[in-house]
Coordinates of C-alpha atoms and ligand atoms in Angstrom, one line a residue:
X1 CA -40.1 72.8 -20.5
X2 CA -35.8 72.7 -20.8
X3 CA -35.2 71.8 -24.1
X4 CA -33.4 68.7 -23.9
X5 CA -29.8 67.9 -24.4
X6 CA -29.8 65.3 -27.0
X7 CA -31.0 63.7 -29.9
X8 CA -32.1 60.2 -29.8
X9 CA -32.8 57.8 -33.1
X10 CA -32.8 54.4 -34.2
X11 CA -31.5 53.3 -37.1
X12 CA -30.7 49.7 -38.9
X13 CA -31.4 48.5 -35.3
X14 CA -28.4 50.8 -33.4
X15 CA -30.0 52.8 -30.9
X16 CA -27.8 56.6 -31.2
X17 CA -27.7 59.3 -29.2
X18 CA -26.3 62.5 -30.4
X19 CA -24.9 64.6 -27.2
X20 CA -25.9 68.5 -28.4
X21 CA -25.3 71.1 -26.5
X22 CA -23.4 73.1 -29.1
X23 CA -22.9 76.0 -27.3
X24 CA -20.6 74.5 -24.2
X25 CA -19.0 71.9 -26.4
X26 CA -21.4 69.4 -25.0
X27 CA -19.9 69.8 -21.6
X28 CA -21.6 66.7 -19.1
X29 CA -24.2 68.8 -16.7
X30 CA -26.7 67.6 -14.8
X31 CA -29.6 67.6 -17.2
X32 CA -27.4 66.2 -20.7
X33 CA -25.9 63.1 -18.3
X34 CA -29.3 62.5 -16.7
X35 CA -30.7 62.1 -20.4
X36 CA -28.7 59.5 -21.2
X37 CA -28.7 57.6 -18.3
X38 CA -32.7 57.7 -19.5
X39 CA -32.1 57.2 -23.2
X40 CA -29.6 54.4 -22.2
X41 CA -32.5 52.8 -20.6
X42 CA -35.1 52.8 -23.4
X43 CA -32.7 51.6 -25.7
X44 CA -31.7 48.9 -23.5
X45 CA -35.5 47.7 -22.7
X46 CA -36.4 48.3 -27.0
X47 CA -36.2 44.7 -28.9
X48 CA -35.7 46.8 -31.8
X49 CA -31.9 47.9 -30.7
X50 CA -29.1 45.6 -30.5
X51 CA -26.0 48.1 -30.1
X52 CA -25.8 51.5 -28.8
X53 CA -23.8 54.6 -30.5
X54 CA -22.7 57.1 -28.4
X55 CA -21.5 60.9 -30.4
X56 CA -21.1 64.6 -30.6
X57 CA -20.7 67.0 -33.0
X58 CA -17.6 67.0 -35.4
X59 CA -16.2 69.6 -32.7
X60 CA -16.6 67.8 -29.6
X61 CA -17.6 64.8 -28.5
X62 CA -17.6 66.5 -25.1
X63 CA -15.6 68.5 -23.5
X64 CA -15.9 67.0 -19.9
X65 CA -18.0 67.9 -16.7
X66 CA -19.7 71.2 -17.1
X67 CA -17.4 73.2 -14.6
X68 CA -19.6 76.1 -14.6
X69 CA -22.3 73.9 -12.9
X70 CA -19.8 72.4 -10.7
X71 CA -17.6 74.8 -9.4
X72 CA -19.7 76.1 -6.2
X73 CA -20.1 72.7 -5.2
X74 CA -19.0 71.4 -1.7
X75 CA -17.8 68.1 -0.6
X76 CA -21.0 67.7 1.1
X77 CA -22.7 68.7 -2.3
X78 CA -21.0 65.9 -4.4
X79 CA -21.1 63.4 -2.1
X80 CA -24.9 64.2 -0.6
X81 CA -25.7 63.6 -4.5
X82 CA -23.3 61.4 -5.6
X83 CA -22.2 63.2 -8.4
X84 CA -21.2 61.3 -11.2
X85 CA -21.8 57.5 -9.3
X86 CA -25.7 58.3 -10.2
X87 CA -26.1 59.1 -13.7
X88 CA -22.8 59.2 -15.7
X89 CA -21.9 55.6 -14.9
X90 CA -26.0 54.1 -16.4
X91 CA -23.2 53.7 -20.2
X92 CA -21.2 51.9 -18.6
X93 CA -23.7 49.1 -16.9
X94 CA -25.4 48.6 -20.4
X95 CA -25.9 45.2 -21.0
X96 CA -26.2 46.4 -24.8
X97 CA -22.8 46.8 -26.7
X98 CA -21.8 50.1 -26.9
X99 CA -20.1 52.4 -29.2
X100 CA -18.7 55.8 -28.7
X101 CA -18.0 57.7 -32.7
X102 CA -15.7 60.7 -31.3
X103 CA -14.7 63.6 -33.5
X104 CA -12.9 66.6 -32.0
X105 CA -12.4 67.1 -28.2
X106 CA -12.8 64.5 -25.9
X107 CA -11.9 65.9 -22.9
X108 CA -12.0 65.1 -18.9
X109 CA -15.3 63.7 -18.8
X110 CA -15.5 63.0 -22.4
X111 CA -12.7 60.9 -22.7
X112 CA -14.2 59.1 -19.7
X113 CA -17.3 59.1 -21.4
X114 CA -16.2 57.3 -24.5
X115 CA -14.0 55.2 -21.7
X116 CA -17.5 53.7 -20.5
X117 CA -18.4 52.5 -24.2
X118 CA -17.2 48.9 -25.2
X119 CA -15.6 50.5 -27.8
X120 CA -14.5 53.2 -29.6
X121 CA -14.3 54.7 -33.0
X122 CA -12.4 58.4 -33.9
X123 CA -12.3 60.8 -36.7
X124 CA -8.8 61.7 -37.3
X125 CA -9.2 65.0 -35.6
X126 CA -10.3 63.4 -32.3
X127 CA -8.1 64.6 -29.3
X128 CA -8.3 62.3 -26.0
X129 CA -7.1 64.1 -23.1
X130 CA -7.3 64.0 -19.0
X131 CA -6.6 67.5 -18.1
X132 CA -8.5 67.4 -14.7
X133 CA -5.3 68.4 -12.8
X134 CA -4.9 71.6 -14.7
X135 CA -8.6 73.1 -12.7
X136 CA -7.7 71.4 -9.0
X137 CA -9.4 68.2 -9.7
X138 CA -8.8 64.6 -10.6
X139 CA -10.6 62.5 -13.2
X140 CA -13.7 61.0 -11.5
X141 CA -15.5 58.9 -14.1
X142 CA -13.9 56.1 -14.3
X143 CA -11.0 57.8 -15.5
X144 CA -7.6 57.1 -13.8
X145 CA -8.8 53.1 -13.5
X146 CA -10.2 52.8 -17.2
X147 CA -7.7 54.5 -18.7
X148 CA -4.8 53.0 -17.3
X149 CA -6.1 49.8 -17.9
X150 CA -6.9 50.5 -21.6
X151 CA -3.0 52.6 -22.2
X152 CA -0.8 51.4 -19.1
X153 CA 0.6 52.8 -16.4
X154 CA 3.2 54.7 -18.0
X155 CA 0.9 56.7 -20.5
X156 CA -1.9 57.1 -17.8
X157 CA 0.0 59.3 -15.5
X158 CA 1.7 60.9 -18.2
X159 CA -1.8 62.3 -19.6
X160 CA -3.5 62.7 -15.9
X161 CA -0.3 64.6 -14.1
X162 CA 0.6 66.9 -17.4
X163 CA -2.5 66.5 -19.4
X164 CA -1.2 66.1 -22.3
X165 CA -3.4 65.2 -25.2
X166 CA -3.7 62.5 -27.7
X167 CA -4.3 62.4 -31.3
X168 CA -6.8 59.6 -32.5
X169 CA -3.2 58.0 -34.1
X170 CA -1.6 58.2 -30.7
X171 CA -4.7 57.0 -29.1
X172 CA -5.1 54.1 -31.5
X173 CA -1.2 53.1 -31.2
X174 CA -1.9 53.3 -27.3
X175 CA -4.5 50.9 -27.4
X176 CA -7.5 53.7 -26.2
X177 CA -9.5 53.1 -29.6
X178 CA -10.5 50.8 -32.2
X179 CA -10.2 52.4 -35.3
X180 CA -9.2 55.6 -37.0
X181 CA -11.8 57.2 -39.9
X182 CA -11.3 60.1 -42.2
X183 CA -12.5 62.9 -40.7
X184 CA -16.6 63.1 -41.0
X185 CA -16.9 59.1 -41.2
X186 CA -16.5 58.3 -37.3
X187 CA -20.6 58.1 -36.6
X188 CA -21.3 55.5 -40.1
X189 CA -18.5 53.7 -39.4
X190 CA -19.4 53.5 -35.2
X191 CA -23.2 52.6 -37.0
X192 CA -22.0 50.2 -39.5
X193 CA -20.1 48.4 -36.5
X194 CA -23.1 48.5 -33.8
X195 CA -25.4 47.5 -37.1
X196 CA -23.2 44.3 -37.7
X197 CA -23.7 43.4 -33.8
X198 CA -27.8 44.4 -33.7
X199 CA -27.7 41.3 -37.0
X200 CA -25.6 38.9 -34.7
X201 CA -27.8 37.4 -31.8
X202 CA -28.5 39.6 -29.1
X203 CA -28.0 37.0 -26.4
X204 CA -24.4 35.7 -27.7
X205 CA -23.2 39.3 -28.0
X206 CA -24.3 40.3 -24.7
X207 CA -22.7 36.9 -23.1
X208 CA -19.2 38.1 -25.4
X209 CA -19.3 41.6 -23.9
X210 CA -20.0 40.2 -20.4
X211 CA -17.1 38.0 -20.6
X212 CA -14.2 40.5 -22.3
X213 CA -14.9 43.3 -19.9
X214 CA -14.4 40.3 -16.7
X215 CA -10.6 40.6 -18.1
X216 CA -11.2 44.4 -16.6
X217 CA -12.0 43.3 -13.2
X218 CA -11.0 40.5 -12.1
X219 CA -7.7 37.9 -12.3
X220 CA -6.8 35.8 -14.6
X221 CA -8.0 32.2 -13.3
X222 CA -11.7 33.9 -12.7
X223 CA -12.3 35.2 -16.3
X224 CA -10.7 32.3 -18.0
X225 CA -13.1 30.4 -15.4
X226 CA -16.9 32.9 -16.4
X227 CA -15.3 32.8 -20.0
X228 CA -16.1 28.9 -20.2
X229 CA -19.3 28.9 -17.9
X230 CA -20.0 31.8 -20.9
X231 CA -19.2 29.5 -23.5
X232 CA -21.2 26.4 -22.2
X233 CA -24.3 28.7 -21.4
X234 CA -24.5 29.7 -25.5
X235 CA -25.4 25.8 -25.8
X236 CA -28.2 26.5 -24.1
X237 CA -29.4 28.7 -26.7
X238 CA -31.3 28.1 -30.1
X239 CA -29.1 30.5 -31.6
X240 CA -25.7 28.6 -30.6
X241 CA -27.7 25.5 -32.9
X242 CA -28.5 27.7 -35.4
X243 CA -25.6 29.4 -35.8
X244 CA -23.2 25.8 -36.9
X245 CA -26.1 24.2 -38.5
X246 CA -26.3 27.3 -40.9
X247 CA -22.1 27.0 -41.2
X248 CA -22.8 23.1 -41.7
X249 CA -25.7 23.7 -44.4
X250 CA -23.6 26.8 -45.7
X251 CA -26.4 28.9 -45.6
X252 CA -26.7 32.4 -43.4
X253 CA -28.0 31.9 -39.7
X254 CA -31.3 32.9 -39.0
X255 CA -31.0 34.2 -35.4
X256 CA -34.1 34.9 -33.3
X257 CA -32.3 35.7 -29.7
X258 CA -33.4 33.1 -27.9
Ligands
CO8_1 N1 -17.6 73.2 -18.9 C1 -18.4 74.2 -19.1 N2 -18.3 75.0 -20.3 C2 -17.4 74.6 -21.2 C3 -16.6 73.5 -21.0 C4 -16.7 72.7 -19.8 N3 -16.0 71.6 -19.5 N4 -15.7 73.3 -22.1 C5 -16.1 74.3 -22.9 N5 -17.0 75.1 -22.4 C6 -17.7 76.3 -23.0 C7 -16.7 77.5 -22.9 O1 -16.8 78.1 -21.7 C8 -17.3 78.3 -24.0 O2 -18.4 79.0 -23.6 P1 -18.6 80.6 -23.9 O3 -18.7 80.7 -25.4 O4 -19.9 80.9 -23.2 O5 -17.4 81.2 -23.3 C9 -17.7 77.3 -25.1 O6 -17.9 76.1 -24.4 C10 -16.7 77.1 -26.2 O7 -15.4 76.7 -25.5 P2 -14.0 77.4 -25.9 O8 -14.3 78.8 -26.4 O9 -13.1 77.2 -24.8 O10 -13.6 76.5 -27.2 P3 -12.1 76.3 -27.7 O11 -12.3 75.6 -29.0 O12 -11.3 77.5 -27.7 O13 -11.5 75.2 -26.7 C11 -11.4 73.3 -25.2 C12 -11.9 73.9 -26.5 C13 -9.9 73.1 -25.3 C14 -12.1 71.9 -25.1 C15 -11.7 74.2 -24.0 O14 -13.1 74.6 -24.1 C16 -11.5 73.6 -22.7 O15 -10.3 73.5 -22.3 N6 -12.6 73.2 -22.0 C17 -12.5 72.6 -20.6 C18 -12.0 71.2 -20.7 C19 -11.8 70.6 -19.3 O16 -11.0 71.0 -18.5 N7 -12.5 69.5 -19.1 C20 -12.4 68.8 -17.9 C21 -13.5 69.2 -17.0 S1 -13.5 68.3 -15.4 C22 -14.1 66.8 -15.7 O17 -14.5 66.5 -16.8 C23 -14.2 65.7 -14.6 C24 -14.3 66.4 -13.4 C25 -14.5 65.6 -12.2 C26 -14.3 66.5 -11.0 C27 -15.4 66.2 -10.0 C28 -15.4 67.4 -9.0 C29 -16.4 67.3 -8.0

């Protein structure tokens, strides 16, 4: 049997998963982005995970497609199969918040990658780049519409027509990340974040992250307008109760997602 392509654990109820294949940089092939697609689905149907982390290895958190897999393909190929549509973009649909930890290169597909998560966290040697252009392609996972929504226009096209690459500061400054760790501290601090969401309740954080990533896709009168349906549809829940009694009583809520 292939030996598989990434670690999966759960912890303080975050659900990780550890991209490892070491020797390409974790470059995204078939059988790695399959595997999470798969592990992004028993996290999502586990009551025991609340968040998601997403990581690599201090090196890379992945250095994009795997070109050696992809490079014989033909139009007919990628689009008979539909090459990235199929697995990469499982991340991105979770219903779970998400978290990518990024240390080192995150590159092409990687940066997309960690473009899927609702969030992201970076050592200070992460490096975001877009370099598609440089091997005849063009980003294709999400890429030239996530990013430029997260960065703008202006730095967008700057990183997809030169490729130039940015350092977790630039990234930060740009708006692409959260937060910037030391060096070795991305994957507690991604876990200490996803931990503090897996203790809040698990319907109100999914209703949250349904509602900030409407901004992403549709105009301003329509979010504002799911934002309050949102809102309204938390009173429906014990938790919503729970939560201001406990403020009221000044005691800690008690949250059972329901
Ligand atoms: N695919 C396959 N193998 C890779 C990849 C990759 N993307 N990246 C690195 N590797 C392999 C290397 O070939 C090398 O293997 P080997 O030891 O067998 O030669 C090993 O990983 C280590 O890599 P390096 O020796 O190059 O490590 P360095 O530290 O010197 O450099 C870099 C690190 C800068 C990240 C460098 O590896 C690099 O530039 N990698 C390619 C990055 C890139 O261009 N990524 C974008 C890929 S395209 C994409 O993601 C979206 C494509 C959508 C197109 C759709 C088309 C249908």
């Amino acid at each position: 049997m292939t030996q598989s392509t990434i670690l999966t654990r759960v912890e303080t109820g975050v659900g990780i998963i550890t991209l490892n294949r070491p020797e390409a940089l974790n470059a995204l092939n078939a059988q790695i982005t399959r595997e999470i697609a798969e592990a992004v689905d028993t996290f999502e149907a586990d009551d025991a995970v609340g968040a998601i982390v997403v990581t690599g290895s201090d090196k890379a958190f992945a250095a994009g497609a795997d070109i050696k897999e992809i490079k014989d393909k033909t139009f007919i190929d990628v689009f008979g199969e539909q090459f990235i549509t199929r697995h990469w973009e499982r991340l991105a649909s979770a219903r779970k918040p998400t978290i990518a930890a990024v240390s080192g290169h995150a590159v092409g597909g990687g940066c997309e990658l960690a473009l899927m998560c609702d969030t992201i966290v970076a050592a200070e040697c992460a490096r975001f780049s877009l370099p598609e252009t440089r091997i005849g392609a063009i980003p294709g996972a999400g890429g030239t519409q996530r990013l430029t929504r997260a960065v703008g226009k202006a730095l967008a096209m700057d990183m997809i027509l030169t490729g130039r690459v940015l350092t977790a500061q630039e990234a930060r400054a740009a708006g692409l990340i959260a937060r910037v760790v030391p060096d070795g501290t991305h994957l507690a601090t991604a876990v200490e974040m996803a931990a503090t969401i897996a203790r809040s309740s698990r319907p109100i954080a999914m209703l949250a992250k349904e509602a900030v990533n409407k901004a992403y896709e549709t105009h301003l009168a329509e979010g504002i307008h799911l934002e309050r349906r949102l809102l309204y549809a938390t009173f429906a829940t014990e938790d919503r109760r729970e939560g201001m009694n406990a403020f009221a009583e000044k005691r800690k809520p008690q949250f059972r997602n329901r």
